[in-house]
Short mmCIF file of C-alpha atoms in Angstrom, two decimals:
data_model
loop_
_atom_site.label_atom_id
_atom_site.label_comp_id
_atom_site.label_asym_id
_atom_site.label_seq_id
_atom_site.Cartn_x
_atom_site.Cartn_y
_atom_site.Cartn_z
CA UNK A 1 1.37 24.13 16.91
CA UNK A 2 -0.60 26.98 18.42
CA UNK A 3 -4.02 25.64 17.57
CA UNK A 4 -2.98 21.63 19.30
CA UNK A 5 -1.80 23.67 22.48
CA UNK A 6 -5.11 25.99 22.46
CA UNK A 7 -7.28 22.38 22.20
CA UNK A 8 -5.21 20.44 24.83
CA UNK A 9 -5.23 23.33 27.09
CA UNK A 10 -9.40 23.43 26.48
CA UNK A 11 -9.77 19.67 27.16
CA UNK A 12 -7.62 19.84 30.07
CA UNK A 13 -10.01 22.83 31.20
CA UNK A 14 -13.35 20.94 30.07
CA UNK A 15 -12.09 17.45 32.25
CA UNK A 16 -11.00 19.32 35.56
CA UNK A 17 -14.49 20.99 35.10
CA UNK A 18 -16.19 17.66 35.45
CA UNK A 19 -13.52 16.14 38.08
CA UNK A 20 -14.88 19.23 39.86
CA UNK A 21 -18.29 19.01 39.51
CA UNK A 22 -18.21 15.21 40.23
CA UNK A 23 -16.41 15.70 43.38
CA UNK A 24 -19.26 17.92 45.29
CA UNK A 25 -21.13 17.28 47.57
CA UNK A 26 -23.73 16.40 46.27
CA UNK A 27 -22.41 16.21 42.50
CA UNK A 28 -22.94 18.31 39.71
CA UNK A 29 -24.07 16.23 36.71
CA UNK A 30 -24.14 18.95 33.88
CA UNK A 31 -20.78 18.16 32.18
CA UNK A 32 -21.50 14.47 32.77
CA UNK A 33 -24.86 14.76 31.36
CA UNK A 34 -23.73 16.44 27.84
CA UNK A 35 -20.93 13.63 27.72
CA UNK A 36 -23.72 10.95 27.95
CA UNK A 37 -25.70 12.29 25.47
CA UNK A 38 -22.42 12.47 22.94
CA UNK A 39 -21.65 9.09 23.47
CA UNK A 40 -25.52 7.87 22.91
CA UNK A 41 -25.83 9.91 19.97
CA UNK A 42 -22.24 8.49 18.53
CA UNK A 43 -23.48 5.02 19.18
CA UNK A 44 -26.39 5.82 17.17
CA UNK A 45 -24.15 6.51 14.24
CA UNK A 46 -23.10 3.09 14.36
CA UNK A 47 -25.98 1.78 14.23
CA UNK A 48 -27.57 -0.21 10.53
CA UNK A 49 -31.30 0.53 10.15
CA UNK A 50 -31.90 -2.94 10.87
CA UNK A 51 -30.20 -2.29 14.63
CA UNK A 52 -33.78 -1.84 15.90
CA UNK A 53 -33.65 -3.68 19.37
CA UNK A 54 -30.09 -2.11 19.56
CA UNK A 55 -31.72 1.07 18.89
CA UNK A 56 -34.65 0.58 21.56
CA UNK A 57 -32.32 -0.35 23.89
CA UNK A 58 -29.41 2.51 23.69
CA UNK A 59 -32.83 5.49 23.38
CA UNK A 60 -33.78 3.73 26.71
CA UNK A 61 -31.39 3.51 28.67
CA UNK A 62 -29.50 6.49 27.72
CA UNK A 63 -33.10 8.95 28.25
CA UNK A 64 -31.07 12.46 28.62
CA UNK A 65 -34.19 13.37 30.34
CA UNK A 66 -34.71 10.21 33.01
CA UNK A 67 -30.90 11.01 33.62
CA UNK A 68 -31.94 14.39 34.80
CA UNK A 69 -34.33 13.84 36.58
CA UNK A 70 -32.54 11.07 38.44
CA UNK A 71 -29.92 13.71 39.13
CA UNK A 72 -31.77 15.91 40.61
CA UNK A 73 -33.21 13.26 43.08
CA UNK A 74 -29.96 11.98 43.37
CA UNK A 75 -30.80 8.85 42.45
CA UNK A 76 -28.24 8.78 39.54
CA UNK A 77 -25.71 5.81 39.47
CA UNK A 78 -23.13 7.16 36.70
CA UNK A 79 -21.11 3.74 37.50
CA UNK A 80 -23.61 2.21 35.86
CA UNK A 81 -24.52 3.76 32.93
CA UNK A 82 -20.66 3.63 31.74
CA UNK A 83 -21.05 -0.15 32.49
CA UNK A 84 -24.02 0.12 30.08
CA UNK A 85 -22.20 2.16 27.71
CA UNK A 86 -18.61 0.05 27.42
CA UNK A 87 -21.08 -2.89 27.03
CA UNK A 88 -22.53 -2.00 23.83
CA UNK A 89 -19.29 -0.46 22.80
CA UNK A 90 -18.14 -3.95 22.75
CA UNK A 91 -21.43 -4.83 21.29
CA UNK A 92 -20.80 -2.54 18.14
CA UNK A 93 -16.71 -2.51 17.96
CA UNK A 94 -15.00 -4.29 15.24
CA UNK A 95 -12.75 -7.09 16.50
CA UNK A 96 -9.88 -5.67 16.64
CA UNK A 97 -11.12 -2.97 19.43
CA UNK A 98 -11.99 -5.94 21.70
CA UNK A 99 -8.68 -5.15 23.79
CA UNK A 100 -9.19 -1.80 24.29
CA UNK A 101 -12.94 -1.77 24.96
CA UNK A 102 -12.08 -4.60 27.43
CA UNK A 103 -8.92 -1.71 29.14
CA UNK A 104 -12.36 0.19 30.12
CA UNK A 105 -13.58 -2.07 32.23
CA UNK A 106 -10.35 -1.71 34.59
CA UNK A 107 -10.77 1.90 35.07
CA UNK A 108 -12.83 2.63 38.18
CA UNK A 109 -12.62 6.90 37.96
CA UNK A 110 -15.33 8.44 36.07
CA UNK A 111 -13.27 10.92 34.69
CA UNK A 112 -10.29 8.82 33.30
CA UNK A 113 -13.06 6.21 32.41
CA UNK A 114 -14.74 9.30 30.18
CA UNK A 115 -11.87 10.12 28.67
CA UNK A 116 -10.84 6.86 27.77
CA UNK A 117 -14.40 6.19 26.40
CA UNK A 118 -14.09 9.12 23.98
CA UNK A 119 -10.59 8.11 22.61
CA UNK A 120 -11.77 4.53 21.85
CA UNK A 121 -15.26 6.02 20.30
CA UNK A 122 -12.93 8.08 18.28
CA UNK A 123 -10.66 4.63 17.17
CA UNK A 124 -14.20 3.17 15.86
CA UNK A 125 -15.33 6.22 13.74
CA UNK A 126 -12.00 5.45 12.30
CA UNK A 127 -13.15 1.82 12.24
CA UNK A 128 -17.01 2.49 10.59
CA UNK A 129 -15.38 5.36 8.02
CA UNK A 130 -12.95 2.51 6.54
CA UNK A 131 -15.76 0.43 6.50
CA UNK A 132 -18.05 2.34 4.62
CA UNK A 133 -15.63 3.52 2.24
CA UNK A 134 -14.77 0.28 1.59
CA UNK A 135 -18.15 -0.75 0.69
CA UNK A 136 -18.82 2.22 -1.55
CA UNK A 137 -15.19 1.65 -3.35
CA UNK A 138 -16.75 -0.99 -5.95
CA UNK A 139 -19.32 2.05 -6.93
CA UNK A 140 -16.43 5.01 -6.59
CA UNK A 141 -13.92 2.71 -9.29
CA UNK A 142 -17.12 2.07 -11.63
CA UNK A 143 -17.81 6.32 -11.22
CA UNK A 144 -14.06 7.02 -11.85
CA UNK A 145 -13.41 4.73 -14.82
CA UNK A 146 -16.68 6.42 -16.43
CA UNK A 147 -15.57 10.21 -16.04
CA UNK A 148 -12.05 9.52 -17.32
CA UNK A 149 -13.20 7.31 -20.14
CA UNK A 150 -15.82 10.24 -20.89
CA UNK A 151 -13.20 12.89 -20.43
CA UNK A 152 -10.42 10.97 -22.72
CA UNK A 153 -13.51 10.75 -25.51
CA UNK A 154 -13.53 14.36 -25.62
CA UNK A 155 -10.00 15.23 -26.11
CA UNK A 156 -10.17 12.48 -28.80
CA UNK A 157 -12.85 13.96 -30.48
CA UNK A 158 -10.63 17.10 -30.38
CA UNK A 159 -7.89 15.66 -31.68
CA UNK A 160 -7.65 12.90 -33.39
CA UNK A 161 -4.26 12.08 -33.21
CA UNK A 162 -4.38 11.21 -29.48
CA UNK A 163 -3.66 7.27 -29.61
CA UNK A 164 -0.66 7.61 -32.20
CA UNK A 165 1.14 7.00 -29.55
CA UNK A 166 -0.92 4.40 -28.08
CA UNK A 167 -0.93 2.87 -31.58
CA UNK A 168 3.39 2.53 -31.78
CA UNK A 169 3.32 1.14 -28.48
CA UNK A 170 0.95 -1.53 -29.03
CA UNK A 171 2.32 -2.67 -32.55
CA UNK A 172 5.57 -2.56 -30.93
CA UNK A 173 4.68 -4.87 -28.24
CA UNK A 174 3.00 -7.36 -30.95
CA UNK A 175 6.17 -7.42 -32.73
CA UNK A 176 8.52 -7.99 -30.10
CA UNK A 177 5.90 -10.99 -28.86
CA UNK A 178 5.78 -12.68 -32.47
CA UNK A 179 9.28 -11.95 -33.48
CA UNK A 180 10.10 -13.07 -29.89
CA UNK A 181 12.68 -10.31 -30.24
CA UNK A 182 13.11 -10.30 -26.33
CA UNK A 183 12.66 -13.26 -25.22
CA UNK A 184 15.45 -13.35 -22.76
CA UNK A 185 14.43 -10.09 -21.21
CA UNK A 186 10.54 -9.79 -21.19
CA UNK A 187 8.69 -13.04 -20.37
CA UNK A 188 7.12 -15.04 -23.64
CA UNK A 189 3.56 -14.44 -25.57
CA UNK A 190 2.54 -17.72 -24.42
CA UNK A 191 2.79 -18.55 -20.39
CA UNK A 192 0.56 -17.95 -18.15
CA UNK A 193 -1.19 -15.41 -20.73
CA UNK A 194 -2.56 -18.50 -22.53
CA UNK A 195 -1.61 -17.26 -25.96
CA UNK A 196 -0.85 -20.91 -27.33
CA UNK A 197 1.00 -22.00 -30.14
CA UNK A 198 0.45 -19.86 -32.74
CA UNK A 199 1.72 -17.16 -34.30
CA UNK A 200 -0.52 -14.60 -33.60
CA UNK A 201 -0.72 -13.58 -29.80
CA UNK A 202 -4.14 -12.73 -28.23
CA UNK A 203 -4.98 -9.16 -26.89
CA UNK A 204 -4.54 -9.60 -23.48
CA UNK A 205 -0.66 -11.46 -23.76
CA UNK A 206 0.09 -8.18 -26.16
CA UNK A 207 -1.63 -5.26 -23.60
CA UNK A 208 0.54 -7.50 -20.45
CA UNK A 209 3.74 -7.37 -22.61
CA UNK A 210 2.87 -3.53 -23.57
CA UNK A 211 2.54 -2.57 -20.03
CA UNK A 212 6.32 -4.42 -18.87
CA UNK A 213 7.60 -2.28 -21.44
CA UNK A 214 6.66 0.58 -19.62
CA UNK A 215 8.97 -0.91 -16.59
CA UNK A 216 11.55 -0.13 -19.57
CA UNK A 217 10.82 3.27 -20.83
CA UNK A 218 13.08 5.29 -21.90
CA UNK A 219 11.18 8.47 -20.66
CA UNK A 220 13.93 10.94 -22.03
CA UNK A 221 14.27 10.35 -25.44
CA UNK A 222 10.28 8.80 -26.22
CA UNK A 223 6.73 10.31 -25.20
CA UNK A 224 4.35 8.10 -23.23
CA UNK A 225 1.54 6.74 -23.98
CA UNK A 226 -1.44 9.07 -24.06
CA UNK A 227 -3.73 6.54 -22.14
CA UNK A 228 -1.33 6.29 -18.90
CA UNK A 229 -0.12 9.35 -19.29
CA UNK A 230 -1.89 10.52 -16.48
CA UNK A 231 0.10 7.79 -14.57
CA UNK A 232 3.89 8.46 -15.99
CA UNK A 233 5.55 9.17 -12.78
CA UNK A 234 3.82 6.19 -11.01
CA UNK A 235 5.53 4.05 -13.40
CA UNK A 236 8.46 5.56 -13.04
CA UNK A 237 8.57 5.62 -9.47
CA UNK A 238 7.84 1.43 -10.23
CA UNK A 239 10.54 1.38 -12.59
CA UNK A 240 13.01 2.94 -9.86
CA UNK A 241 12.11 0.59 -7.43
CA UNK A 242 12.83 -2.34 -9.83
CA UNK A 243 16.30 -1.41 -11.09
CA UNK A 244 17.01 -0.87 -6.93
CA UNK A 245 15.45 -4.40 -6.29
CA UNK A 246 17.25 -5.89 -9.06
CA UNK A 247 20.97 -4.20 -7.80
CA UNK A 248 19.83 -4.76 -4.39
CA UNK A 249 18.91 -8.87 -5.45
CA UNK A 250 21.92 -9.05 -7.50
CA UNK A 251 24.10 -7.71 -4.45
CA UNK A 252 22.45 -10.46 -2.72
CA UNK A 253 22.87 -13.53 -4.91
CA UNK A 254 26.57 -12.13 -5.27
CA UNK A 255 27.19 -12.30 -1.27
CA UNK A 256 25.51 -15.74 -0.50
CA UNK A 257 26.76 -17.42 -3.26
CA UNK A 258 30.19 -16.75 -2.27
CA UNK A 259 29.76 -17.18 1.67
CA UNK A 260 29.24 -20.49 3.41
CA UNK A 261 26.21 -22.48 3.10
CA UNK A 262 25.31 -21.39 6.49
CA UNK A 263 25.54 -17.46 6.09
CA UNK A 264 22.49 -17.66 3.48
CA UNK A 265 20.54 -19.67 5.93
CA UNK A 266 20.61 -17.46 8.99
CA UNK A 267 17.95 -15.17 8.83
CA UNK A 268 18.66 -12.20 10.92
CA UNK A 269 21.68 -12.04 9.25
CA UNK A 270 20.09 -11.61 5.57
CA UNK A 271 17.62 -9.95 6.85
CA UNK A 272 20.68 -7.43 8.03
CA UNK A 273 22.48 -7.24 5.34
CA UNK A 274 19.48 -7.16 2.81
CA UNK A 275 19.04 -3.73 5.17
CA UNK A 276 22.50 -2.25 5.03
CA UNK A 277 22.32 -2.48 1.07
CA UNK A 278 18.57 -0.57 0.79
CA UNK A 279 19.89 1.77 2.85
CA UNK A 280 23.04 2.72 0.70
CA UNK A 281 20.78 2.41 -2.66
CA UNK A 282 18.49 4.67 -0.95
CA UNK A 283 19.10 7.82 -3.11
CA UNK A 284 19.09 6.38 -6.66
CA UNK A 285 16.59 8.25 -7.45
CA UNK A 286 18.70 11.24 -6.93
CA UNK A 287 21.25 13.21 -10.13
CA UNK A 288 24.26 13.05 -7.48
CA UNK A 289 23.98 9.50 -7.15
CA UNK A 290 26.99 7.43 -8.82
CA UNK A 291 25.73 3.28 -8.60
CA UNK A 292 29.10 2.77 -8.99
CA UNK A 293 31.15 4.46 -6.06
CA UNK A 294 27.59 3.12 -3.70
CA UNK A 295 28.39 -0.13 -4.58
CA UNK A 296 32.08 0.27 -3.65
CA UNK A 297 30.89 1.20 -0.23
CA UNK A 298 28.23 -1.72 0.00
CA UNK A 299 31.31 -4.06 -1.55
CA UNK A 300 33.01 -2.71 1.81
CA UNK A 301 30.48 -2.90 4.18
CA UNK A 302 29.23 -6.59 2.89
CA UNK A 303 33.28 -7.74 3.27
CA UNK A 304 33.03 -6.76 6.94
CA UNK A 305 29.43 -8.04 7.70
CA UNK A 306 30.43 -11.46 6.30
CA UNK A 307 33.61 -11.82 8.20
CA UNK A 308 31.93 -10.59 11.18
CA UNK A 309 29.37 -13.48 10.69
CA UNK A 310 31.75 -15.85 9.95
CA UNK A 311 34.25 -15.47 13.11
CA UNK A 312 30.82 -15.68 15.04
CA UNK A 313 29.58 -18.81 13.70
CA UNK A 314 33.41 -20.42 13.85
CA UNK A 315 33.73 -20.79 10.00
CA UNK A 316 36.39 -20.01 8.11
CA UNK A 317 37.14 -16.33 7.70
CA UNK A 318 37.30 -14.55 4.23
CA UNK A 319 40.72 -14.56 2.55
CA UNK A 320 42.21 -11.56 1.01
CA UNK A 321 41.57 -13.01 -2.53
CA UNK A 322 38.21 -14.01 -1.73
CA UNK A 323 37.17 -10.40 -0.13
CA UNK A 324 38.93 -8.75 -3.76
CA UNK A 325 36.58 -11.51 -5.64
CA UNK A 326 33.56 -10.37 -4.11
CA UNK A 327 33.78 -6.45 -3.83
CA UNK A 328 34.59 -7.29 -7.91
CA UNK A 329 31.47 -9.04 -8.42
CA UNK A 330 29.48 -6.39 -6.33
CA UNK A 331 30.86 -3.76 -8.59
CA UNK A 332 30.24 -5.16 -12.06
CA UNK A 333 26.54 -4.96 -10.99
CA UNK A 334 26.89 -1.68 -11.98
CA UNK A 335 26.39 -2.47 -15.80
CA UNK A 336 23.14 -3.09 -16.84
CA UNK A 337 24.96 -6.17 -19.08
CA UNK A 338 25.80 -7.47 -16.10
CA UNK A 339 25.13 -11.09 -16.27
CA UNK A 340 23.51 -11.68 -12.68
CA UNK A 341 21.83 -8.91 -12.71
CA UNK A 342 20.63 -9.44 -16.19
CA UNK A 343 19.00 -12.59 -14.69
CA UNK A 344 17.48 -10.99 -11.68
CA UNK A 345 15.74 -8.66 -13.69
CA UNK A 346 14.14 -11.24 -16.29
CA UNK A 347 13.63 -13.33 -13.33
CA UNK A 348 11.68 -10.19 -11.56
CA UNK A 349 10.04 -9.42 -15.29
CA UNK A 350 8.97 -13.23 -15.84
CA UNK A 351 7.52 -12.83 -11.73
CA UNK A 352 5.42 -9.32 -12.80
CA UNK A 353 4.15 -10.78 -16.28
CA UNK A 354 2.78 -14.23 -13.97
CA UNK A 355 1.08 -11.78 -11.29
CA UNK A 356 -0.54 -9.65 -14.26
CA UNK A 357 -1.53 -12.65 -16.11
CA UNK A 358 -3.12 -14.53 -12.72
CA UNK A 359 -5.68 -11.98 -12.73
CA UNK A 360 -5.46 -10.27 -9.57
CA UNK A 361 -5.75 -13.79 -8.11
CA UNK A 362 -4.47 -15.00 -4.64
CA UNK A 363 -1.95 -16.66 -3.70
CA UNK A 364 0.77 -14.98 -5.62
CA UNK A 365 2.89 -16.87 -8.39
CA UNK A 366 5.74 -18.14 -7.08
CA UNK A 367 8.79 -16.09 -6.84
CA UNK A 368 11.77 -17.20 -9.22
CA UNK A 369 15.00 -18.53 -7.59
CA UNK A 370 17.27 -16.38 -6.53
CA UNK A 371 14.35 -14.34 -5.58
CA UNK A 372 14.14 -15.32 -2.24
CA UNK A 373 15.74 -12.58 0.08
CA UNK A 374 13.27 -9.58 -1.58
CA UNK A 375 10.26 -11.44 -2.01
CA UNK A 376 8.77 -9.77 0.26
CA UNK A 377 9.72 -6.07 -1.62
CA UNK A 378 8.94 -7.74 -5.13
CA UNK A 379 5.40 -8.65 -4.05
CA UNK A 380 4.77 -5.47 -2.50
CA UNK A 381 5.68 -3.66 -5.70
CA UNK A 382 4.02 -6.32 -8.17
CA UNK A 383 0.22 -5.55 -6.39
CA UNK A 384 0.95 -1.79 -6.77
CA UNK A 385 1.94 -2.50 -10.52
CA UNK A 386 -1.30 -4.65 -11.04
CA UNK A 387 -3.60 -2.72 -9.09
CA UNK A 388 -2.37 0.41 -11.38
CA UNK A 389 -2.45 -1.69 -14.88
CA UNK A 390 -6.19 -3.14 -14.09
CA UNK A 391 -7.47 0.39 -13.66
CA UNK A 392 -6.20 1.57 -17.02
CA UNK A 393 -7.61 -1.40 -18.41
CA UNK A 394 -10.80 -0.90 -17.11
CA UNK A 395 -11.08 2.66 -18.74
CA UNK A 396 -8.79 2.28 -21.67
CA UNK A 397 -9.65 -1.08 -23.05
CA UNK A 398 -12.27 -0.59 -25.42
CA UNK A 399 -9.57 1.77 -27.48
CA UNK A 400 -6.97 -1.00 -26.73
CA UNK A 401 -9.19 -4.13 -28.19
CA UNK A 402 -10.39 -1.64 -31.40
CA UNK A 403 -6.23 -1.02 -31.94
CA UNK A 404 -5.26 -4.29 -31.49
CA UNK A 405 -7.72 -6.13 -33.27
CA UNK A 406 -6.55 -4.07 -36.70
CA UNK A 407 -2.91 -4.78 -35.80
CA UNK A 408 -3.42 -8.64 -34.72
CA UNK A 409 -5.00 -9.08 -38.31
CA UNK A 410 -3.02 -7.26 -40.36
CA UNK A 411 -0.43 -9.59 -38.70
#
């Protein structure tokens, strides 16, 4: 862009300034001098109020107007004060910048030494912002859960009306949990929800169940929730990754089940092929997208990554019966009635109900068998799913225990 190319060509401009200046005879210490008294006020910023002695320390050695004075005299040893400077840069740095405050010490030309010192100063703002907004988060979530559980008050006091929907999808969710109406698709009341024996569920095995049905929502034909609402496409974009891990799981189980015990056990090899089959499922989200002709092509492609493996690893090669088997079984994934990939997805279901229920709590549940080769994609997508039901809990649950407590005792 114009503006980058105007501010490289001024930097260039400002460092062959100084390379100038420092190369006279005797040297010029203006540029040098403003440079210094960036980095000491920068280093300041760093600093905690109880950084006194640090404090002392950088305000006296870095005295703008002792350095002046000692340039004038030319008694000024620049050499030194980056030594001081890169020193309590290492001082102040957060761990991870040990490696490139220690790169400093290598460079022996002021100039390139500046610059450097300025692009890792800029790497620890970076460092000190994430920091302090990571501090302040605890106080930001407490602020935001406030202003939307004000602002949702409001528009109930409006319109009264505004949990109907709130209200069917609770009751539903209480009915499908006592009537145990889905039991082989949606993980049971009890569980790691601690609902126990009886009949009635508790609130918080009801809201869990209630928020895996939104991994199910039909969001054509039925209107969402009004309290996550506000968060409709985020659960949509978690239910599209879901149905793509459960095809791309299913795809998997498929493959490995029917290659030789050592296929499954090679891991570049999975890791490969797990690859090849995201890739081709990358467009589901897409209205030209046809699962079934993209899992003809992955039925191809997986035929010739197998037989590739096998001749490689000496093993018997695919027979023309067995490749037809296979590319058969790939394809029936296609229907959601699918019997492996029914399993994947209570399997993946059972896995998201056990992470909402642990509470947040590390490490994760284990993953269910067959699991295996996208555990790492499942997890990733189980702490966004948590991380986005907590939050609605935290502003929405006083409406959700007031609804459920009518509907768990009319029950």
């Amino acid at each position: 862009s114009l503006e980058k190319r105007v501010k490289e060509i001024v930097h260039k401009a400002f460092w062959d300034c100084l390379s100038v200046q420092l190369s006279e005879d005797p040297p010029t210490y203006d540029h040098a001098i403003k440079l210094v008294g960036e980095i000491k006020e920068t280093l300041l910023s760093f600093l905690l109020p109880g950084h006194t002695r640090l404090r002392n320390q950088i305000t006296e050695v870095l005295d703008l107007d002792l350095i002046k004075q000692e340039a004038e005299n030319g008694a000024l040893d620049i050499s030194k004060l980056a030594e001081f400077i890169i020193g309590m840069m290492g001082t102040l740095c957060a761990p991870a910048r040990d490696e490139e405050v220690r790169k400093l010490q290598d460079i022996k030309e002021i100039v390139p030494l500046f610059r450097a010192i300025f692009s890792v100063l800029d790497l620890m703002k970076v460092d000190m912002a994430n920091f302090a907004v990571t501090s302040i988060r605890p106080h930001l979530m407490q602020q935001s859960v406030e202003y939307e559980r004000k602002k949702f008050q409001q528009i109930l006091e409006k319109q009264p009306n505004s949990l109907d929907f709130v209200t069917q999808w609770l009751e539903e969710a209480a009915d499908d949990l006592m009537n145990q109406k889905y039991k082989n698709a949606l993980p049971a009341a009890g569980g790691a929800a601690g609902s126990g024996d009886g009949p009635v569920p508790n609130p918080v095995a009801v809201q869990n169940y209630a928020y895996l049905k939104l991994l199910k929502w039909d969001h054509l034909q039925r209107p969402f929730p009004e309290t996550v609402l506000m968060d409709q496409a985020r659960f949509q974009e978690l239910q599209l990754q879901l149905e793509q891990l459960t095809i791309l799981g299913a795809v998997l189980l498929v493959t490995f089940s029917m290659a030789a015990p050592g296929i499954s056990s090679q891991a570049d090899f999975a890791e490969k092929l797990k690859m090849i089959v995201k890739i081709l499922l990358t467009d589901t989200h897409l209205p030209s997208f046809h699962l079934k002709d993209a899992l003809t092509t992955i039925g191809e492609k997986v035929c010739l990554e197998v037989s590739s493996c096998l001749a490689l690893c000496g093993l018997t090669p695919f027979t023309t019966e067995k490749e037809a088997v296979l590319k058969g079984q790939i394809q029936a994934v296609a229907s959601p009635d699918d019997p492996i990939r029914r399993i994947m997805d209570s399997r993946i279901l059972i896995f998201l109900e056990s992470y909402l229920a642990s509470g947040h709590q590390k490490p994760l549940p284990t993953v269910p068998g067959g699991l295996g080769p996208v555990q790492k994609e499942l997890e990733e997508v189980a702490i966004k799913f948590v991380r986005l039901v907590n939050y609605n809990k935290m502003v929405f649950s006083p409406y959700y225990d007031a609804i459920l407590s009518k509907i768990l005792v009319r029950s």
